[in-house]
Coordinates of N, CA and C in Angstrom, one line a residue:
X86 N -19.3 -1.4 5.0 CA -18.1 -1.1 4.8 C -18.6 -2.7 3.5
X87 N -16.9 -2.3 2.7 CA -16.7 -3.6 2.2 C -14.8 -3.6 1.8
X88 N -14.7 -4.8 1.3 CA -13.4 -5.5 2.2 C -12.8 -4.9 0.5
X89 N -11.1 -4.3 1.7 CA -10.4 -4.1 0.2 C -9.7 -5.2 -0.5
X90 N -8.9 -5.3 -1.9 CA -8.6 -6.1 -2.1 C -7.3 -5.6 -3.5
X91 N -6.0 -6.3 -3.0 CA -5.1 -6.2 -4.0 C -4.9 -6.6 -5.1
X92 N -4.5 -6.4 -6.2 CA -4.0 -6.8 -7.2 C -3.1 -5.8 -7.8
X93 N -2.4 -6.6 -8.7 CA -1.3 -5.7 -9.7 C 0.1 -6.1 -9.6
X94 N 0.3 -7.5 -8.6 CA 1.4 -7.9 -8.2 C 1.9 -8.7 -9.1
X95 N 3.1 -9.2 -9.4 CA 4.1 -10.0 -10.0 C 5.3 -10.0 -10.2
X96 N 5.8 -10.7 -11.2 CA 7.1 -11.0 -11.1 C 7.7 -9.8 -11.9
X97 N 9.0 -9.2 -12.0 CA 10.0 -8.4 -12.8 C 10.8 -8.4 -12.4
X98 N 12.5 -8.2 -13.2 CA 13.6 -8.3 -13.1 C 13.9 -6.6 -12.4
X99 N 15.0 -7.0 -11.5 CA 15.6 -5.3 -11.3 C 15.6 -3.9 -11.8
X100 N 15.4 -3.0 -11.2 CA 15.1 -1.8 -12.1 C 13.3 -2.1 -13.0
X101 N 12.6 -3.2 -12.7 CA 11.4 -2.4 -13.4 C 10.3 -2.1 -12.5
X102 N 9.2 -1.9 -13.1 CA 7.8 -1.3 -12.6 C 6.4 -2.2 -12.4
X103 N 6.0 -1.8 -11.6 CA 5.2 -2.5 -11.3 C 3.8 -1.5 -10.2
X104 N 2.7 -1.7 -11.1 CA 1.3 -0.5 -10.3 C 0.1 -1.6 -9.6
X105 N 0.1 -1.2 -8.3 CA -0.9 -1.8 -7.4 C -1.6 -1.3 -7.0
X106 N -2.8 -1.8 -7.3 CA -4.5 -1.9 -7.0 C -5.0 -1.8 -5.9
X107 N -5.8 -0.8 -5.0 CA -6.3 -1.5 -3.9 C -7.6 -0.8 -4.3
X108 N -9.1 -1.9 -4.4 CA -9.9 -1.6 -4.4 C -10.8 -1.8 -3.4
X109 N -12.0 -0.7 -3.9 CA -12.9 -0.9 -2.7 C -12.7 0.3 -1.5
X110 N -11.3 1.2 -1.6 CA -10.7 2.1 -0.8 C -11.7 3.6 -0.6
X111 N -12.1 4.1 -1.6 CA -13.3 4.9 -1.1 C -14.5 4.2 0.1
X112 N -14.7 3.3 0.0 CA -16.1 2.3 0.4 C -16.1 1.9 1.6
X113 N -14.8 2.3 2.3 CA -14.6 1.8 3.5 C -15.2 2.9 4.7
X114 N -15.5 3.0 5.5 CA -16.1 3.9 6.4 C -15.4 4.1 8.1
X115 N -14.3 3.0 8.2 CA -13.7 3.8 9.4 C -12.2 4.5 9.2
X116 N -11.8 4.9 8.3 CA -10.8 5.8 8.1 C -11.3 6.3 6.4
X117 N -10.5 7.3 6.2 CA -10.4 7.9 5.1 C -8.5 8.0 4.5
X118 N -8.2 7.0 4.8 CA -6.5 7.0 4.8 C -6.8 5.9 4.4
X119 N -5.4 5.1 3.3 CA -5.3 4.1 2.9 C -3.9 3.8 3.4
X120 N -3.5 2.6 4.1 CA -1.9 2.4 3.5 C -1.8 1.2 2.7
X121 N -0.7 1.0 2.5 CA 0.0 -0.1 1.6 C 1.4 -0.3 2.9
X122 N 0.9 -1.9 3.3 CA 2.1 -2.8 3.8 C 2.7 -3.9 3.3
X123 N 3.7 -4.3 3.6 CA 4.1 -5.6 3.3 C 5.0 -6.3 4.0
X124 N 4.9 -7.5 3.3 CA 5.7 -8.5 4.3 C 6.5 -9.4 3.1
X125 N 8.1 -9.7 3.7 CA 9.1 -10.0 3.3 C 8.5 -11.5 3.8
X126 N 9.6 -12.6 3.1 CA 9.2 -14.0 3.9 C 10.3 -13.7 4.6
X127 N 9.2 -14.5 5.6 CA 10.0 -14.2 7.2 C 10.3 -13.4 8.2
X128 N 9.9 -12.2 7.4 CA 9.8 -10.8 8.2 C 8.8 -10.3 8.7
X129 N 8.4 -9.4 9.7 CA 7.5 -8.4 9.8 C 7.0 -7.6 9.1
X130 N 5.8 -7.6 8.8 CA 4.8 -6.7 7.9 C 5.6 -5.4 8.7
X131 N 5.5 -4.6 7.3 CA 5.9 -3.0 7.3 C 5.2 -2.2 6.8
X132 N 4.7 -1.0 7.1 CA 4.6 -0.1 6.5 C 5.0 0.5 5.3
X133 N 4.2 0.9 4.1 CA 5.5 1.4 2.9 C 4.8 2.4 2.5
X134 N 3.7 3.2 2.5 CA 3.0 4.4 1.8 C 1.4 3.9 2.5
X135 N 1.1 5.5 2.7 CA -0.6 5.8 2.7 C -0.5 7.3 2.7
X136 N -2.0 7.7 2.3 CA -2.2 8.8 2.1 C -4.0 8.7 2.4
X137 N -4.7 10.1 2.3 CA -5.6 10.3 3.2 C -6.4 10.1 1.6
X138 N -8.1 10.5 1.3 CA -8.7 10.4 0.8 C -8.7 11.8 -0.4
X139 N -8.1 12.9 0.6 CA -8.1 14.5 0.0 C -7.4 13.8 -1.0
X140 N -5.9 13.0 -1.1 CA -5.0 13.3 -2.0 C -3.9 13.9 -1.2
X141 N -4.4 14.6 0.2 CA -3.1 14.8 0.7 C -2.4 14.4 1.6
X142 N -0.9 14.3 2.5 CA -0.6 13.9 3.8 C -0.3 12.7 3.3
X143 N 0.5 11.8 2.0 CA 1.2 11.0 1.2 C 2.5 10.8 2.5
X144 N 2.7 9.6 2.8 CA 3.6 9.1 3.4 C 4.3 8.0 2.6
X145 N 5.6 7.9 2.9 CA 6.7 6.9 2.5 C 7.8 6.4 3.4
X146 N 7.8 5.2 3.6 CA 8.8 4.2 4.2 C 10.5 4.8 3.3
X147 N 11.7 5.3 4.1 CA 12.5 5.9 3.9 C 13.3 4.9 2.2
X148 N 13.0 3.9 2.6 CA 13.4 2.9 2.0 C 12.7 2.8 0.4
X149 N 11.9 3.3 0.5 CA 10.8 3.3 -1.1 C 10.8 4.8 -1.4
X150 N 11.2 6.2 -0.6 CA 10.8 7.0 -1.2 C 12.3 7.4 -2.3
X151 N 11.1 8.5 -3.4 CA 11.6 8.3 -4.9 C 11.5 7.6 -5.6
X152 N 11.4 6.2 -5.5 CA 10.9 5.2 -6.3 C 9.5 4.8 -6.0
X153 N 8.8 5.0 -5.2 CA 7.3 4.4 -4.9 C 6.3 5.9 -5.0
X154 N 5.7 6.1 -5.4 CA 4.5 6.6 -5.6 C 3.1 6.4 -5.4
X155 N 2.2 7.0 -4.2 CA 1.0 6.9 -3.9 C 0.1 7.3 -4.6
X156 N -1.4 6.9 -5.2 CA -2.0 8.0 -5.6 C -3.6 7.7 -5.8
X157 N -4.8 7.9 -6.1 CA -6.0 7.6 -5.7 C -6.7 7.8 -6.8
X158 N -8.1 7.6 -7.0 CA -8.9 7.9 -8.6 C -10.3 7.3 -7.4
X159 N -10.6 8.5 -6.8 CA -11.9 8.5 -6.0 C -13.2 7.9 -6.5
X160 N -13.5 8.5 -7.7 CA -13.7 7.7 -9.1 C -14.4 6.7 -9.2
X161 N -13.3 5.8 -9.0 CA -13.1 4.4 -9.2 C -12.8 3.8 -8.0
X162 N -12.6 4.6 -6.7 CA -12.6 4.2 -5.6 C -11.6 3.4 -5.8
X163 N -10.6 3.3 -5.8 CA -8.9 2.8 -5.8 C -8.2 3.1 -5.7
X164 N -7.2 2.8 -4.8 CA -5.9 3.4 -4.5 C -4.8 2.9 -5.4
X165 N -3.6 3.5 -5.8 CA -2.4 3.0 -6.6 C -1.5 2.6 -5.7
X166 N -0.4 2.2 -6.1 CA 1.2 2.1 -5.6 C 1.8 2.0 -6.7
X167 N 2.3 2.6 -7.4 CA 3.4 3.0 -8.5 C 4.4 2.6 -7.8
X168 N 4.9 1.5 -8.3 CA 6.7 0.7 -7.7 C 7.6 1.0 -9.0
X169 N 8.3 1.8 -9.2 CA 9.4 2.0 -10.1 C 10.8 1.1 -9.5
X170 N 11.8 1.2 -10.3 CA 13.3 0.9 -10.3 C 13.2 0.0 -9.2
X171 N 12.6 -1.0 -8.9 CA 12.4 -2.2 -7.8 C 13.6 -2.8 -8.3
X172 N 13.7 -3.3 -6.3 CA 15.2 -3.8 -5.9 C 14.0 -5.2 -5.5
X173 N 15.7 -6.2 -4.9 CA 15.2 -7.8 -5.4 C 14.4 -7.1 -3.1
X174 N 14.9 -6.5 -3.0 CA 14.5 -6.4 -1.1 C 13.2 -5.6 -1.2
X175 N 13.1 -5.4 -2.3 CA 11.2 -5.0 -2.4 C 9.8 -5.9 -2.4
X176 N 10.7 -7.4 -2.8 CA 10.3 -8.6 -2.9 C 8.7 -8.6 -1.6
X177 N 8.0 -9.5 -1.9 CA 7.1 -9.4 -0.7 C 5.6 -9.5 -1.4
X178 N 4.6 -9.6 -0.1 CA 3.4 -9.7 0.0 C 2.4 -8.3 -0.1
X179 N 2.0 -7.6 -0.7 CA 1.7 -6.2 -0.6 C 0.0 -6.5 0.2
X180 N -0.1 -5.6 1.0 CA -1.5 -5.7 1.6 C -2.0 -4.5 1.4
X181 N -3.5 -4.0 1.3 CA -3.9 -2.6 1.6 C -4.4 -2.4 2.6
X182 N -4.8 -1.5 3.5 CA -5.8 -1.7 4.5 C -5.7 0.1 4.8
X183 N -7.3 -0.2 5.7 CA -7.5 1.6 5.9 C -6.8 1.5 7.3
X184 N -6.0 3.3 7.1 CA -5.1 3.3 8.5 C -5.8 4.3 9.3
X185 N -5.2 4.8 10.5 CA -5.7 5.8 11.4 C -4.6 7.2 10.7
X186 N -5.5 8.1 11.4 CA -5.1 9.3 10.5 C -4.7 10.1 11.8
X187 N -3.9 11.0 12.4 CA -3.4 11.7 13.2 C -3.4 13.3 12.9
X188 N -3.4 13.8 13.8 CA -3.2 15.7 13.5 C -3.1 15.2 11.7
X189 N -4.1 15.4 11.0 CA -4.7 15.4 9.9 C -3.5 14.4 9.0
X190 N -2.8 13.2 9.3 CA -1.8 13.0 8.6 C -2.1 10.9 8.8
X191 N -1.9 10.6 7.7 CA -2.1 9.1 7.6 C -0.8 8.7 8.7
X192 N -1.3 7.3 9.0 CA -0.1 6.8 9.9 C -0.3 5.1 9.3
X193 N 0.7 4.6 10.0 CA 1.6 3.3 9.4 C 0.1 2.3 10.3
X194 N -0.5 2.3 10.5 CA -1.3 1.8 11.9 C -3.0 1.2 11.5
X195 N -2.8 0.2 11.2 CA -4.4 -0.2 10.5 C -5.5 0.0 11.5
X196 N -6.4 0.5 11.0 CA -7.8 0.6 11.8 C -8.5 -1.3 12.3
X197 N -7.7 -2.3 11.5 CA -8.3 -3.2 11.5 C -6.8 -4.2 11.1
X198 N -6.9 -5.5 12.0 CA -6.0 -6.2 11.6 C -6.2 -7.5 11.0
X199 N -7.3 -7.7 9.9 CA -8.1 -8.3 9.3 C -7.4 -8.1 8.0
X200 N -6.1 -8.3 7.9 CA -5.3 -8.4 6.6 C -6.3 -9.5 5.3
X201 N -6.1 -8.7 4.1 CA -6.6 -9.9 3.0 C -5.5 -10.6 2.4
X202 N -5.5 -10.9 1.3 CA -4.8 -12.2 0.4 C -3.6 -11.3 0.6
X203 N -3.7 -10.1 -0.3 CA -2.6 -9.6 -0.6 C -2.3 -9.9 -1.9
X204 N -1.0 -9.3 -3.0 CA -0.8 -9.3 -3.9 C 0.7 -9.5 -3.9
X205 N 1.5 -10.5 -4.6 CA 2.7 -11.3 -4.5 C 3.6 -9.9 -5.2
X206 N 4.4 -9.7 -4.9 CA 5.7 -8.9 -5.6 C 6.6 -10.0 -5.5
X207 N 7.5 -9.7 -6.7 CA 8.6 -11.0 -6.5 C 9.9 -10.5 -7.8
X208 N 11.2 -9.4 -7.4 CA 12.1 -8.7 -7.6 C 13.1 -9.4 -7.7
X209 N 13.3 -10.2 -9.1 CA 14.7 -11.3 -9.5 C 15.1 -11.3 -10.8
X210 N 16.1 -11.6 -10.6 CA 17.0 -11.4 -12.6 C 16.9 -12.9 -12.8

């Protein structure tokens, strides 16, 4: 097992785009699914998107549907989160984690709770 490492965050204006990367995604052994989570200041962490190694069973939280897209490059052991049309409410620290799978679908349920450093996303004008 290798630790997942997030990168790609930054500060953008509303309507802008960012692409987050989660490296070592294909090298974890506890799950074949990776999820993206975010935590806004003073609020609880919430699941944003997840998908399985196969590229199937992608899942999104309602507030980001149509704006965010999860993908992966298995050859590079990296999972991406493309974030378009960003809104101020998307601001927060974004984390990736191995997540559980049920009935072939990924869930917003981390296999472990040892969160990494995350990557900061700030959307403001």
